Short mmCIF file of C-alpha atoms and ligand atoms in Angstrom, two decimals:
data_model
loop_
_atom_site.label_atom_id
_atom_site.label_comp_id
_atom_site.label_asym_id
_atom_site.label_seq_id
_atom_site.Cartn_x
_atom_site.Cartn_y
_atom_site.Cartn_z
CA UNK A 1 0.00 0.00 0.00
CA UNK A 2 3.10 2.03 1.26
CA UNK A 3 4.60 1.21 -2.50
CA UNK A 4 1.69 2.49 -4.37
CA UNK A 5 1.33 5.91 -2.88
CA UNK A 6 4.82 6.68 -3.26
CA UNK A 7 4.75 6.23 -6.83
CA UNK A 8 1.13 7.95 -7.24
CA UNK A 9 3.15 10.69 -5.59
CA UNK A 10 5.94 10.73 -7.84
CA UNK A 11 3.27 10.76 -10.83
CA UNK A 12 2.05 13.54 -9.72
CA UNK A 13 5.04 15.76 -9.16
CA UNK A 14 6.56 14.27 -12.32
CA UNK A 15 3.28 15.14 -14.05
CA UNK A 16 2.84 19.25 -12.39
CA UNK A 17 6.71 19.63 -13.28
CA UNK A 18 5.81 18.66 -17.14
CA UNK A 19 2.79 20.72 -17.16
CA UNK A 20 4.65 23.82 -15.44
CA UNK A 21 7.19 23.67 -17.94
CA UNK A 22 4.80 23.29 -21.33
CA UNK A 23 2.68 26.13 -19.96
CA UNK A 24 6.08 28.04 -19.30
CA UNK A 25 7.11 27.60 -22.68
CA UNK A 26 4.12 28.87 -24.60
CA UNK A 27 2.71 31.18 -22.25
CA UNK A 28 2.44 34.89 -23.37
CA UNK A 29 4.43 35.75 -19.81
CA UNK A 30 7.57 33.99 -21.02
CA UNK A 31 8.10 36.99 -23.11
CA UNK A 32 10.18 38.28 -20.16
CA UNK A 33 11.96 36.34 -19.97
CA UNK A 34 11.26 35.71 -16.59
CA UNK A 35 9.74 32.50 -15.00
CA UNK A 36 7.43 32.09 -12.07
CA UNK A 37 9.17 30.56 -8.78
CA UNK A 38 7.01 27.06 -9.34
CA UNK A 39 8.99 26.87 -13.19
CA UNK A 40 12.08 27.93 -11.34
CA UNK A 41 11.57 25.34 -8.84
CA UNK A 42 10.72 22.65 -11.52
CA UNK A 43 14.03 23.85 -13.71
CA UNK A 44 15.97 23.08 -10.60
CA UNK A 45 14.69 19.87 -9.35
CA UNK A 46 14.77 18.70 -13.41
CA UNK A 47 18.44 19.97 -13.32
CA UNK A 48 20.58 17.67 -10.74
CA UNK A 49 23.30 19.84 -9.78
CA UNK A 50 26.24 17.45 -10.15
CA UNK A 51 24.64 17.33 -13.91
CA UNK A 52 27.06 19.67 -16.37
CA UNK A 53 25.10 22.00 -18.79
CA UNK A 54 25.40 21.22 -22.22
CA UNK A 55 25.24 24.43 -24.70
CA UNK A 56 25.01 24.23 -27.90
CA UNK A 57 27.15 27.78 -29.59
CA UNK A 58 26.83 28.52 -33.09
CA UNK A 59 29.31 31.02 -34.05
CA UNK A 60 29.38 32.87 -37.14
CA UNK A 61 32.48 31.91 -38.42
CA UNK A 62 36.21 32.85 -38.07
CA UNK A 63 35.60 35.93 -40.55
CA UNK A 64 37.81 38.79 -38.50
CA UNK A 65 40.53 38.88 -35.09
CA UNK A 66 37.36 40.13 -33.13
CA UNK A 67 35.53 36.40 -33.91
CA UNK A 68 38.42 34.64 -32.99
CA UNK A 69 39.19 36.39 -29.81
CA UNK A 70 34.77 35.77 -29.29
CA UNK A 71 34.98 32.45 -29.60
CA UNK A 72 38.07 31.65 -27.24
CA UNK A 73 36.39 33.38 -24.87
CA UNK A 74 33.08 31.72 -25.45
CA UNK A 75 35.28 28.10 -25.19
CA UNK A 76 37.89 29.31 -21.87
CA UNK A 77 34.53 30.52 -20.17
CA UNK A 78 32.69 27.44 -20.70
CA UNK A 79 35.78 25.57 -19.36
CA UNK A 80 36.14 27.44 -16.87
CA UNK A 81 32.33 27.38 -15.87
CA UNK A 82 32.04 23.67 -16.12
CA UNK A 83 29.63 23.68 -19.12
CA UNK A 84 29.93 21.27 -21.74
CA UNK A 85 30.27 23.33 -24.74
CA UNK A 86 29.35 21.68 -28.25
CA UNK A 87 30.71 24.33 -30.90
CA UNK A 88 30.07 25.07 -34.72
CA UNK A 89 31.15 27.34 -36.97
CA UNK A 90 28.96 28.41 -39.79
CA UNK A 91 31.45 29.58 -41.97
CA UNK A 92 28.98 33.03 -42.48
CA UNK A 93 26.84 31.17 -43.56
CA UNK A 94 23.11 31.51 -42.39
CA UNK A 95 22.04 27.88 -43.06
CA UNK A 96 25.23 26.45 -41.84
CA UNK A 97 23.79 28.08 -38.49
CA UNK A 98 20.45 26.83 -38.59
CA UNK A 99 21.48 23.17 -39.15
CA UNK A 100 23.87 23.65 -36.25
CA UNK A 101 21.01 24.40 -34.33
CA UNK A 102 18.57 21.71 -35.43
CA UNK A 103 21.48 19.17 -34.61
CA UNK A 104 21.27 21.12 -31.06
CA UNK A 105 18.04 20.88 -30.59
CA UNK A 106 17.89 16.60 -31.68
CA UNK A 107 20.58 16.28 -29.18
CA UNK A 108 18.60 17.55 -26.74
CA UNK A 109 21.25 19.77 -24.97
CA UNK A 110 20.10 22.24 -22.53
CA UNK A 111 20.89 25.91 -23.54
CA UNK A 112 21.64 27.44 -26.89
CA UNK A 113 23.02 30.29 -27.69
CA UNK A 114 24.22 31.85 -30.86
CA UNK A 115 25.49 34.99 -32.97
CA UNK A 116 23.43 35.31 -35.70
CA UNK A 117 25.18 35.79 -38.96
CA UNK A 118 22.44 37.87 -40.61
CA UNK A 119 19.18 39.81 -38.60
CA UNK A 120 16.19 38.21 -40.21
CA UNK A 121 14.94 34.57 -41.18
CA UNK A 122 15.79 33.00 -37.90
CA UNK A 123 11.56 32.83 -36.27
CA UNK A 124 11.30 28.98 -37.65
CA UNK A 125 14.22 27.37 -36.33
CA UNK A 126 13.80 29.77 -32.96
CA UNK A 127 10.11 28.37 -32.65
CA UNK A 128 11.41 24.92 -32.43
CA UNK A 129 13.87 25.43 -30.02
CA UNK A 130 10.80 27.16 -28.32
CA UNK A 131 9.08 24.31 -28.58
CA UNK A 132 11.24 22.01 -27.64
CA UNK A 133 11.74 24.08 -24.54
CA UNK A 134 15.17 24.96 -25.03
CA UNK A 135 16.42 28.77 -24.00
CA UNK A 136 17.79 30.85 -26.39
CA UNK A 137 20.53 33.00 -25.91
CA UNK A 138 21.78 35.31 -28.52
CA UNK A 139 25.03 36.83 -28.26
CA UNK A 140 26.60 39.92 -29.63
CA UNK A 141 23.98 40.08 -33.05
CA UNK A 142 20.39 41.13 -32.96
CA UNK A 143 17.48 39.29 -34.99
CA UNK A 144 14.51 41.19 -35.93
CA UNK A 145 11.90 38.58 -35.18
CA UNK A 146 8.99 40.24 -33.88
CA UNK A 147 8.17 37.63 -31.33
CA UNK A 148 10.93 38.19 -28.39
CA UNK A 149 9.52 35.08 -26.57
CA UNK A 150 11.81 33.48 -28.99
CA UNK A 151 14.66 34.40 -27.01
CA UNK A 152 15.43 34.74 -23.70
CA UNK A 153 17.51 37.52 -23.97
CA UNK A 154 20.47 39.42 -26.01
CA UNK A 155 24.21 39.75 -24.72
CA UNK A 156 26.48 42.88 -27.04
CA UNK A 157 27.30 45.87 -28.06
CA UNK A 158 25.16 48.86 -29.40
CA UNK A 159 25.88 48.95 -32.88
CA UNK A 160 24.08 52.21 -33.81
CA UNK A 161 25.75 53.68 -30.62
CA UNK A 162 28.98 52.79 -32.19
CA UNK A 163 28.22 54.48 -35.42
CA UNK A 164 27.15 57.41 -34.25
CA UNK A 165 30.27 57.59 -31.55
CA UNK A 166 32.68 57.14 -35.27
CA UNK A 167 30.22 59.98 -36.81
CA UNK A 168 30.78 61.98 -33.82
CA UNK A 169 34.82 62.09 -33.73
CA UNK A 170 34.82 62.97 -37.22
CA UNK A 171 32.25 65.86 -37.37
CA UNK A 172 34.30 67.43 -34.34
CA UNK A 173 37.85 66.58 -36.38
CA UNK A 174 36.86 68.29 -39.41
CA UNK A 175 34.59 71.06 -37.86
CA UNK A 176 36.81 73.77 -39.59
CA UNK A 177 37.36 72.12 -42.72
CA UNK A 178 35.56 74.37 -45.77
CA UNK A 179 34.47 72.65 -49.03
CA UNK A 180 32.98 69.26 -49.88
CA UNK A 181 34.42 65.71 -47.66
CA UNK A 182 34.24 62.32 -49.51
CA UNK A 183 33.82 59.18 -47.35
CA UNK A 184 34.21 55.90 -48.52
CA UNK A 185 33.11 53.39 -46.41
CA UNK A 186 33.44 49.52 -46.19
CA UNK A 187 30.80 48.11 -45.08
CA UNK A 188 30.29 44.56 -42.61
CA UNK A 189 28.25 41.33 -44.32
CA UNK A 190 25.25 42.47 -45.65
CA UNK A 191 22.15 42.11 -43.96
CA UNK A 192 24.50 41.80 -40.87
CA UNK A 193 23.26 43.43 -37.59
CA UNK A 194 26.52 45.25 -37.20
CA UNK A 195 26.54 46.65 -41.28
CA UNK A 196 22.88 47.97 -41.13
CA UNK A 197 23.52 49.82 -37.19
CA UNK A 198 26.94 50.81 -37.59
CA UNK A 199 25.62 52.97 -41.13
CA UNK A 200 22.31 53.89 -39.43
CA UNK A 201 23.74 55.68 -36.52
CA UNK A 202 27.19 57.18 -38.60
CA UNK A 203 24.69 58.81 -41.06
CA UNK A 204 22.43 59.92 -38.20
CA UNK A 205 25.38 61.84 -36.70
CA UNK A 206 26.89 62.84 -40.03
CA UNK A 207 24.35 64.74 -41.84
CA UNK A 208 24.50 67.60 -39.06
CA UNK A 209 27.21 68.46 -41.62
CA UNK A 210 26.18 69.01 -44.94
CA UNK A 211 30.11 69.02 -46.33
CA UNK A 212 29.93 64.59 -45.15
CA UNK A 213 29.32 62.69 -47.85
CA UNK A 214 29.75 59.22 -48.36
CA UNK A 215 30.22 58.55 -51.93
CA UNK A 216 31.46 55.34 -52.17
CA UNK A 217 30.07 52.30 -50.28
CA UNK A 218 30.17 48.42 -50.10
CA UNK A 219 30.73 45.88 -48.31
CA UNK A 220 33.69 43.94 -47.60
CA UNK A 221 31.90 41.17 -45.69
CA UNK A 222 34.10 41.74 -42.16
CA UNK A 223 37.21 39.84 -43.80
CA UNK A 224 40.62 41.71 -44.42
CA UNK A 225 40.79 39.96 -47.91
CA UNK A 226 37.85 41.74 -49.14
CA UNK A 227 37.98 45.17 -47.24
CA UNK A 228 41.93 45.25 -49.08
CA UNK A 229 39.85 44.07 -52.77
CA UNK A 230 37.27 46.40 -52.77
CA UNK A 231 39.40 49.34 -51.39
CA UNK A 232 41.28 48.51 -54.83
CA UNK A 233 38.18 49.04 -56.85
CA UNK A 234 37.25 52.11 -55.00
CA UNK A 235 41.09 53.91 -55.98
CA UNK A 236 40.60 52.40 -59.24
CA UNK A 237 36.99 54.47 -59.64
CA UNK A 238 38.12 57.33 -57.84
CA UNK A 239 41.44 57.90 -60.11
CA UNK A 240 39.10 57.14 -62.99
CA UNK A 241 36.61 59.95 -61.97
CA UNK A 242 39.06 62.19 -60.54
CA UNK A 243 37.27 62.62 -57.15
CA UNK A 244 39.04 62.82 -53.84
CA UNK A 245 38.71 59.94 -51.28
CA UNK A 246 39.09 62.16 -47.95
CA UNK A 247 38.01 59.50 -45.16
CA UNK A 248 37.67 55.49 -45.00
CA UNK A 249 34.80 54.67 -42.55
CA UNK A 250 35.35 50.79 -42.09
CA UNK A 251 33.26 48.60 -40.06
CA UNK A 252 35.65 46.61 -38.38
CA UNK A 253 39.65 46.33 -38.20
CA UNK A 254 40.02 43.60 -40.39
CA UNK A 255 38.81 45.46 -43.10
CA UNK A 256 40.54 48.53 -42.62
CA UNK A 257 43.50 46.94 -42.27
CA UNK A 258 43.27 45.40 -45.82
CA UNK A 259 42.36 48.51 -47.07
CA UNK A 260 45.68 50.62 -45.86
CA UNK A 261 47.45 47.52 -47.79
CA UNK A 262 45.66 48.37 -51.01
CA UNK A 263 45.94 52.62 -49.86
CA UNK A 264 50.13 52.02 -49.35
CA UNK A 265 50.69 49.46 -52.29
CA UNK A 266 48.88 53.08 -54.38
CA UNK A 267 50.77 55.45 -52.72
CA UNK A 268 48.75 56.82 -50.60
CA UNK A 269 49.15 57.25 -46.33
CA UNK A 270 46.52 56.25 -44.57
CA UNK A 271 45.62 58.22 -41.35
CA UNK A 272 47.81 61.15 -43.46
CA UNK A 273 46.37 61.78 -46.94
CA UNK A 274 42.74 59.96 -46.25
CA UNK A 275 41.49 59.80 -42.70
CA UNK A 276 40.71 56.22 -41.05
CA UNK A 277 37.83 55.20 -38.90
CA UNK A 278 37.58 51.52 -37.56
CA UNK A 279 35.96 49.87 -34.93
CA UNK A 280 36.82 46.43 -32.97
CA UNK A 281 39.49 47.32 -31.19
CA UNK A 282 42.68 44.76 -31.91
CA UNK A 283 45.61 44.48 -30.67
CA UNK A 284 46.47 44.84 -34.83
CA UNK A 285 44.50 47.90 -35.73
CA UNK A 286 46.10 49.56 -32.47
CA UNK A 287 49.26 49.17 -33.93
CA UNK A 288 48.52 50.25 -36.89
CA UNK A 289 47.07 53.32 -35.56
CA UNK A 290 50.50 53.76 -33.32
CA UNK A 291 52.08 53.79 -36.22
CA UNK A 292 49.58 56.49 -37.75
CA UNK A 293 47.80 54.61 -40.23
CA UNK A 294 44.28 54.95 -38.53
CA UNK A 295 43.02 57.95 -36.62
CA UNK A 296 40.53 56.67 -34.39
CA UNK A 297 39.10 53.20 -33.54
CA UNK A 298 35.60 52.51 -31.85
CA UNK A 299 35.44 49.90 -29.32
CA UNK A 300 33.55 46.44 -29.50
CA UNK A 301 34.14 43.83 -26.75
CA UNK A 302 34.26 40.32 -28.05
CA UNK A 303 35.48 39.22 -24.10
CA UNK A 304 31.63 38.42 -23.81
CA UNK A 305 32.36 34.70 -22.75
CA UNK A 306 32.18 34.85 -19.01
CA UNK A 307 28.78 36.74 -19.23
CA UNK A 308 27.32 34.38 -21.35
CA UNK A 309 28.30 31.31 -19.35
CA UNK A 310 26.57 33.41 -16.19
CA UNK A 311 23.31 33.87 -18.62
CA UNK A 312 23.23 29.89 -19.32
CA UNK A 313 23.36 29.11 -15.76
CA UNK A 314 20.43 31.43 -15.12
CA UNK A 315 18.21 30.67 -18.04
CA UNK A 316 18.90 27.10 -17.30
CA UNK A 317 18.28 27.54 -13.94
CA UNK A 318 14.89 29.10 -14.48
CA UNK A 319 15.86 32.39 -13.32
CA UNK A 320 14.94 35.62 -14.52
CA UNK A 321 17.64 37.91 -16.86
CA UNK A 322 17.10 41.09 -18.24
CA UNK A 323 16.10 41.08 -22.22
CA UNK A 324 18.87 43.31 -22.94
CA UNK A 325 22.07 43.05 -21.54
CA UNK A 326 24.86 45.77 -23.07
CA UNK A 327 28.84 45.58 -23.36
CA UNK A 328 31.12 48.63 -22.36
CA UNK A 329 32.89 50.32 -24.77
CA UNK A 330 35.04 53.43 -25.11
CA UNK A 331 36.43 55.43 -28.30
CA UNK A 332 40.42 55.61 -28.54
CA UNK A 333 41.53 58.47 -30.82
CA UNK A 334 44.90 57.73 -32.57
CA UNK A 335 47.08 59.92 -29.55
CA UNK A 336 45.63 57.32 -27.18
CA UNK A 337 47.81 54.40 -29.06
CA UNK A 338 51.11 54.04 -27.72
CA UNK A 339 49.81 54.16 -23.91
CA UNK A 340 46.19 51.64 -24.41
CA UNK A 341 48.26 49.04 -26.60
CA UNK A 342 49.66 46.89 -23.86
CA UNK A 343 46.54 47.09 -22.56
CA UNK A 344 44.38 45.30 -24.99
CA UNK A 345 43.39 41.79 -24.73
CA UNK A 346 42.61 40.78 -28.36
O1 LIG B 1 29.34 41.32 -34.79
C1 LIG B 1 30.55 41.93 -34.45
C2 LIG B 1 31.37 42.15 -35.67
O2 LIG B 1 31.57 40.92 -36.33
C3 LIG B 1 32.75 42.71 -35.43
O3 LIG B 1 32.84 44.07 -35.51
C4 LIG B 1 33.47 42.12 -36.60
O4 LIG B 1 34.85 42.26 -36.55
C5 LIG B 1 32.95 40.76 -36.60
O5 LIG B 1 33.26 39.99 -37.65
#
């Protein structure tokens, strides 16, 4: 008699934990991101504690120094956390991502969390992982799905405050200057998070000076190789037109840096005869801005790995985290060089 109670008991709390969790994962409240203490209770008890997490990262790719200083983070973090980390790299590729994670969610792991190499398109595969109740966590990219329920929350930088903070150091550095300025600029993968906020908010900040113009844009998909190849095709146009090129606005390092190869192999001096804006923040572009090839250089933190390990333990765990979560940053004009290189981490 003893027997059968106890496992009419366990029924029972087996079956209210399964319920509390399906109604968690399709309830309206879950937008949140928050879950009620009962779901919090039923994460833990599902959750033994001498269990490891398994995550499930898929990275973009190894496209630029600021991914591969991201993803040793995101791997010494999860070491160092005691997470069992399954990693992928898409390659920038969007559908390389969404595979990776499908094959998350049929291996059942318990967080997921990815940088998504493009904004929009992700709402199916996110809806699964919904529905298979596994938590979402995106890191340093946006998506634009309307439904935020899809994810539990979103760990980077402000792209259009980086933008505008690039806009803003040039419209003070050329505040004086008379007559019309041509920008080129080099833009990040299309469609990219980072391409579409870093032009929104440089444009926003730009056109309070009606000498700014860019006059030459395109991107140069985040890689060195193609920031240095279409650089080349923008001297070639610009000797062929006979129009000045008086500022590079590139969206990362890696792609500045390939263009001052193609601007040196011409003849011309970067951060001397054509102003250069970059962002990341490498231990590469600040040497090349010692030197004084680029003038200023916008930060973004990649370091986002111990942050994101805290996240997983929490969203695991059942416990509430804000939607957004933002990354410091600072701006480092070029006389700032010499003194902030030892300094930087990546
Ligand atoms: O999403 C962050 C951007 O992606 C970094 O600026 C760039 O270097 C990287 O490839």
């Amino acid at each position: 008699m003893k027997k059968v109670w106890k496992s009419s008991a366990f029924l029972l709390v087996a079956a209210t934990m399964f319920l509390t969790s399906a109604c968690g994962s399709s309830s309206p409240a879950s937008t949140s991101g928050s879950a009620s203490p009962a779901a919090t209770k039923a994460a833990e008890a599902a959750k033994p504690a001498d269990k490891k997490i398994v995550l499930g990262f898929a990275q973009v790719g190894a496209e630029s120094g600021w991914r591969t200083a991201n993803t040793k983070s995101i791997q010494d973090s999860a070491k160092e956390a005691g997470i069992d980390l399954k990693f992928s790299d898409a390659q920038q590729k969007q559908e390389n991502q969404i595979k990776a994670i499908r094959s998350y969610i049929a291996q059942k792991v318990d967080a997921i969390a990815f940088s998504p190499v493009v904004e929009s398109g992700w709402d199916t595969v996110l809806k699964e992982a919904k529905d298979a109740g596994i938590p979402v966590v995106l890191t340093d990219r946006a998506v634009d799905s309307k439904d935020t329920s899809l994810y539990k929350t979103f760990l980077g930088s402000d792209f259009v405050e980086e933008g505008r903070n690039a806009g803003k150091w040039l419209v003070e550095k050329v505040k004086d200057q008379k007559g019309p300025i041509n920008i080129v600029e080099l833009q990040g993968t299309t469609g990219s998070a980072p391409a579409i906020d870093r032009k929104k908010g440089f444009e926003e900040v730009i056109k309070s000076n009606p000498n700014l113009k860019i006059v030459k844009s395109q991107t140069g998909d985040f890689t060195r190789a193609k920031g240095k190849e279409v650089m080349e095709a923008f001297i070639k146009s610009a000797k062929a037109e006979n129009t000045k090129m008086d500022v590079l606005y590139a969206h990362n390092d890696d792609m500045a840096l390939g263009a001052i190869q193609a601007l040196e192999e011409a003849g011309i001096k970067p951060g001397k005869d054509i102003l250069v804006i970059s962002l990341d923040g490498t231990k590469d572009a600040f040497t090349a801005m010692k030197d004084g090839k680029i003038n200023v250089i916008v930060e973004c933190n990649p370091l986002m790995g111990p942050q994101v390990m805290q996240i997983v333990k929490d969203v695991v765990a059942g416990k509430e985290v804000p939607k957004r979560i933002l990354t410091k940053e600072g701006v480092f004009p070029q006389e700032t060089a010499e003194k902030e290189l030892p300094n930087r981490q990546y």
